[in-house]
PDB file of C-alpha atoms in Angstrom:
ATOM      1  CA  MET U   1     -19.323   5.223 184.974  1.00  0.00           C
ATOM      2  CA  ASP U   2     -19.943   4.580 188.682  1.00  0.00           C
ATOM      3  CA  MET U   3     -17.542   1.707 189.505  1.00  0.00           C
ATOM      4  CA  LEU U   4     -19.053   1.184 192.955  1.00  0.00           C
ATOM      5  CA  HIS U   5     -22.444   0.276 191.519  1.00  0.00           C
ATOM      6  CA  GLU U   6     -21.298  -1.441 188.337  1.00  0.00           C
ATOM      7  CA  SER U   7     -22.235  -5.117 188.098  1.00  0.00           C
ATOM      8  CA  PRO U   8     -19.102  -6.997 187.053  1.00  0.00           C
ATOM      9  CA  ARG U   9     -19.412 -10.368 185.387  1.00  0.00           C
ATOM     10  CA  LEU U  10     -18.814 -13.464 187.507  1.00  0.00           C
ATOM     11  CA  ASN U  11     -17.821 -16.649 185.685  1.00  0.00           C
ATOM     12  CA  ILE U  12     -19.211 -19.873 187.088  1.00  0.00           C
ATOM     13  CA  LEU U  13     -16.453 -22.459 186.586  1.00  0.00           C
ATOM     14  CA  GLY U  14     -18.587 -25.463 187.486  1.00  0.00           C
ATOM     15  CA  HIS U  15     -20.565 -26.997 190.336  1.00  0.00           C
ATOM     16  CA  VAL U  16     -20.101 -29.006 193.500  1.00  0.00           C
ATOM     17  CA  ARG U  17     -21.319 -32.617 193.353  1.00  0.00           C
ATOM     18  CA  SER U  18     -21.917 -33.779 196.903  1.00  0.00           C
ATOM     19  CA  GLY U  19     -24.074 -36.080 198.977  1.00  0.00           C
ATOM     20  CA  LEU U  20     -25.184 -32.990 200.929  1.00  0.00           C
ATOM     21  CA  ALA U  21     -28.582 -32.247 199.435  1.00  0.00           C
ATOM     22  CA  ARG U  22     -29.943 -29.570 201.765  1.00  0.00           C
ATOM     23  CA  ARG U  23     -28.387 -26.569 203.445  1.00  0.00           C
ATOM     24  CA  GLU U  24     -29.737 -27.763 206.808  1.00  0.00           C
ATOM     25  CA  ASP U  25     -27.742 -31.015 206.455  1.00  0.00           C
ATOM     26  CA  ALA U  26     -24.407 -29.328 205.790  1.00  0.00           C
ATOM     27  CA  PRO U  27     -21.851 -28.893 208.578  1.00  0.00           C
ATOM     28  CA  LYS U  28     -21.036 -25.288 209.526  1.00  0.00           C
ATOM     29  CA  SER U  29     -17.423 -25.814 208.406  1.00  0.00           C
ATOM     30  CA  GLY U  30     -15.290 -28.449 206.741  1.00  0.00           C
ATOM     31  CA  ALA U  31     -13.666 -29.316 210.070  1.00  0.00           C
ATOM     32  CA  GLU U  32     -17.005 -30.564 211.416  1.00  0.00           C
ATOM     33  CA  GLY U  33     -17.108 -33.808 209.477  1.00  0.00           C
ATOM     34  CA  ALA U  34     -17.766 -32.450 206.006  1.00  0.00           C
ATOM     35  CA  PRO U  35     -17.622 -35.183 203.355  1.00  0.00           C
ATOM     36  CA  GLU U  36     -15.546 -35.420 200.232  1.00  0.00           C
ATOM     37  CA  ALA U  37     -17.133 -34.040 197.076  1.00  0.00           C
ATOM     38  CA  TRP U  38     -16.423 -33.579 193.392  1.00  0.00           C
ATOM     39  CA  LEU U  39     -15.851 -30.234 191.736  1.00  0.00           C
ATOM     40  CA  GLU U  40     -17.145 -30.646 188.195  1.00  0.00           C
ATOM     41  CA  LEU U  41     -15.728 -27.793 186.169  1.00  0.00           C
ATOM     42  CA  ASP U  42     -16.586 -26.897 182.606  1.00  0.00           C
ATOM     43  CA  ALA U  43     -14.149 -28.726 180.293  1.00  0.00           C
ATOM     44  CA  SER U  44     -12.965 -25.388 178.858  1.00  0.00           C
ATOM     45  CA  PHE U  45     -11.253 -24.720 182.220  1.00  0.00           C
ATOM     46  CA  ALA U  46      -9.130 -27.915 182.070  1.00  0.00           C
ATOM     47  CA  PRO U  47      -5.942 -25.998 181.092  1.00  0.00           C
ATOM     48  CA  ALA U  48      -6.300 -23.931 184.292  1.00  0.00           C
ATOM     49  CA  LEU U  49      -5.740 -27.083 186.375  1.00  0.00           C
ATOM     50  CA  LEU U  50      -2.151 -27.491 185.127  1.00  0.00           C
ATOM     51  CA  GLY U  51       0.155 -27.722 188.142  1.00  0.00           C
ATOM     52  CA  LEU U  52      -2.449 -29.084 190.547  1.00  0.00           C
ATOM     53  CA  ALA U  53      -2.026 -32.622 191.889  1.00  0.00           C
ATOM     54  CA  PRO U  54      -3.548 -34.962 194.464  1.00  0.00           C
ATOM     55  CA  GLY U  55      -2.403 -34.067 197.963  1.00  0.00           C
ATOM     56  CA  MET U  56      -2.306 -30.337 197.293  1.00  0.00           C
ATOM     57  CA  ARG U  57      -4.394 -27.953 199.354  1.00  0.00           C
ATOM     58  CA  VAL U  58      -6.580 -25.432 197.538  1.00  0.00           C
ATOM     59  CA  LEU U  59      -9.038 -22.753 198.513  1.00  0.00           C
ATOM     60  CA  VAL U  60     -12.349 -23.321 196.741  1.00  0.00           C
ATOM     61  CA  VAL U  61     -14.431 -20.184 196.288  1.00  0.00           C
ATOM     62  CA  THR U  62     -18.129 -20.897 195.868  1.00  0.00           C
ATOM     63  CA  TRP U  63     -21.258 -18.849 195.331  1.00  0.00           C
ATOM     64  CA  LEU U  64     -23.559 -19.888 198.188  1.00  0.00           C
ATOM     65  CA  HIS U  65     -26.616 -19.660 195.983  1.00  0.00           C
ATOM     66  CA  GLN U  66     -29.104 -20.363 198.785  1.00  0.00           C
ATOM     67  CA  GLY U  67     -27.780 -17.569 201.007  1.00  0.00           C
ATOM     68  CA  ASP U  68     -30.167 -14.801 202.070  1.00  0.00           C
ATOM     69  CA  ARG U  69     -28.521 -11.701 200.571  1.00  0.00           C
ATOM     70  CA  SER U  70     -30.603  -9.349 202.734  1.00  0.00           C
ATOM     71  CA  THR U  71     -29.191 -10.673 206.057  1.00  0.00           C
ATOM     72  CA  LEU U  72     -26.783  -8.283 207.787  1.00  0.00           C
ATOM     73  CA  GLN U  73     -26.782  -9.766 211.318  1.00  0.00           C
ATOM     74  CA  CYS U  74     -27.193 -13.253 212.720  1.00  0.00           C
ATOM     75  CA  HIS U  75     -26.666 -15.373 215.806  1.00  0.00           C
ATOM     76  CA  PRO U  76     -23.384 -17.287 215.318  1.00  0.00           C
ATOM     77  CA  ARG U  77     -23.981 -20.937 214.406  1.00  0.00           C
ATOM     78  CA  GLY U  78     -27.739 -20.219 214.439  1.00  0.00           C
ATOM     79  CA  ASP U  79     -27.739 -20.281 218.237  1.00  0.00           C
ATOM     80  CA  ALA U  80     -30.221 -17.676 219.541  1.00  0.00           C
ATOM     81  CA  ALA U  81     -28.506 -17.820 222.957  1.00  0.00           C
ATOM     82  CA  ARG U  82     -25.442 -16.182 221.393  1.00  0.00           C
ATOM     83  CA  PRO U  83     -25.451 -12.410 220.843  1.00  0.00           C
ATOM     84  CA  LEU U  84     -26.168 -11.013 217.393  1.00  0.00           C
ATOM     85  CA  ARG U  85     -23.164 -10.277 215.190  1.00  0.00           C
ATOM     86  CA  GLY U  86     -22.760  -8.600 211.854  1.00  0.00           C
ATOM     87  CA  VAL U  87     -22.426 -11.181 209.090  1.00  0.00           C
ATOM     88  CA  PHE U  88     -18.929  -9.930 208.236  1.00  0.00           C
ATOM     89  CA  ALA U  89     -17.854 -11.219 211.678  1.00  0.00           C
ATOM     90  CA  THR U  90     -19.270 -14.719 210.999  1.00  0.00           C
ATOM     91  CA  ARG U  91     -19.011 -17.557 208.489  1.00  0.00           C
ATOM     92  CA  SER U  92     -22.746 -17.425 207.824  1.00  0.00           C
ATOM     93  CA  PRO U  93     -23.771 -18.244 204.245  1.00  0.00           C
ATOM     94  CA  ASP U  94     -26.279 -15.381 204.557  1.00  0.00           C
ATOM     95  CA  ARG U  95     -24.643 -12.095 203.564  1.00  0.00           C
ATOM     96  CA  PRO U  96     -24.801  -9.382 200.878  1.00  0.00           C
ATOM     97  CA  ASN U  97     -22.550 -11.399 198.542  1.00  0.00           C
ATOM     98  CA  PRO U  98     -22.592 -15.007 199.741  1.00  0.00           C
ATOM     99  CA  LEU U  99     -19.131 -16.267 198.834  1.00  0.00           C
ATOM    100  CA  GLY U 100     -17.974 -19.486 200.446  1.00  0.00           C
ATOM    101  CA  LEU U 101     -14.281 -20.075 201.188  1.00  0.00           C
ATOM    102  CA  HIS U 102     -13.386 -23.732 201.664  1.00  0.00           C
ATOM    103  CA  GLU U 103      -9.880 -25.066 202.404  1.00  0.00           C
ATOM    104  CA  VAL U 104      -9.745 -28.555 200.905  1.00  0.00           C
ATOM    105  CA  THR U 105      -7.238 -31.200 199.866  1.00  0.00           C
ATOM    106  CA  ILE U 106      -7.291 -32.600 196.339  1.00  0.00           C
ATOM    107  CA  LEU U 107      -7.793 -36.373 196.445  1.00  0.00           C
ATOM    108  CA  GLU U 108      -8.072 -37.068 192.715  1.00  0.00           C
ATOM    109  CA  ILE U 109      -8.098 -35.251 189.393  1.00  0.00           C
ATOM    110  CA  ALA U 110     -10.125 -36.767 186.549  1.00  0.00           C
ATOM    111  CA  ALA U 111     -10.701 -35.760 182.946  1.00  0.00           C
ATOM    112  CA  PRO U 112     -11.849 -33.525 181.587  1.00  0.00           C
ATOM    113  CA  ALA U 113     -11.877 -31.091 184.567  1.00  0.00           C
ATOM    114  CA  ARG U 114     -13.016 -32.840 187.741  1.00  0.00           C
ATOM    115  CA  LEU U 115     -11.441 -32.734 191.190  1.00  0.00           C
ATOM    116  CA  ARG U 116     -12.358 -34.935 194.138  1.00  0.00           C
ATOM    117  CA  VAL U 117     -11.694 -32.947 197.308  1.00  0.00           C
ATOM    118  CA  GLU U 118     -12.204 -33.100 201.066  1.00  0.00           C
ATOM    119  CA  PRO U 119     -13.588 -31.792 203.337  1.00  0.00           C
ATOM    120  CA  LEU U 120     -16.258 -29.706 201.598  1.00  0.00           C
ATOM    121  CA  GLU U 121     -19.367 -28.471 203.412  1.00  0.00           C
ATOM    122  CA  ALA U 122     -21.009 -27.017 200.279  1.00  0.00           C
ATOM    123  CA  ILE U 123     -24.248 -28.637 199.144  1.00  0.00           C
ATOM    124  CA  ASP U 124     -24.806 -30.360 195.812  1.00  0.00           C
ATOM    125  CA  GLY U 125     -25.205 -27.896 192.954  1.00  0.00           C
ATOM    126  CA  THR U 126     -23.301 -25.032 194.598  1.00  0.00           C
ATOM    127  CA  PRO U 127     -21.574 -22.948 191.896  1.00  0.00           C
ATOM    128  CA  VAL U 128     -17.748 -22.897 191.944  1.00  0.00           C
ATOM    129  CA  VAL U 129     -16.303 -19.474 191.097  1.00  0.00           C
ATOM    130  CA  ASP U 130     -12.560 -19.907 191.721  1.00  0.00           C
ATOM    131  CA  LEU U 131      -9.746 -22.138 192.995  1.00  0.00           C
ATOM    132  CA  LYS U 132      -6.586 -20.861 194.680  1.00  0.00           C
ATOM    133  CA  ASN U 133      -3.525 -23.002 195.395  1.00  0.00           C
ATOM    134  CA  LEU U 134      -2.512 -22.928 199.083  1.00  0.00           C
ATOM    135  CA  ASP U 135       0.693 -24.987 198.737  1.00  0.00           C
TER     136      ASP U 135
END
């Protein structure tokens, strides 16, 4: 079996619920005034939240489902006056595998498996693929 070309399975844990409806409306990073949002995870993942609490910082890994997977270079921040860069040297959501990495703070945890977090620049409906504790 060719491991390099194998397609591993990716579990979608849940989705972002946010007031950001369109990619064009989202800030380029959480530090640019991104709003709070809810992470609505499938209830079967509730046991995985054990040990998390409001005030903790977590890294939210998302699948930027509207990313252009064929993009390999871009102008940083979409500014054509800036020189082209390879997407691995940018935070562009357009890349071969468009994973988003978002450092957020947990504001609230609600049953069955919901977390209110801030700041989160991901748009409504973005799939959540992992959470990593930063504290």
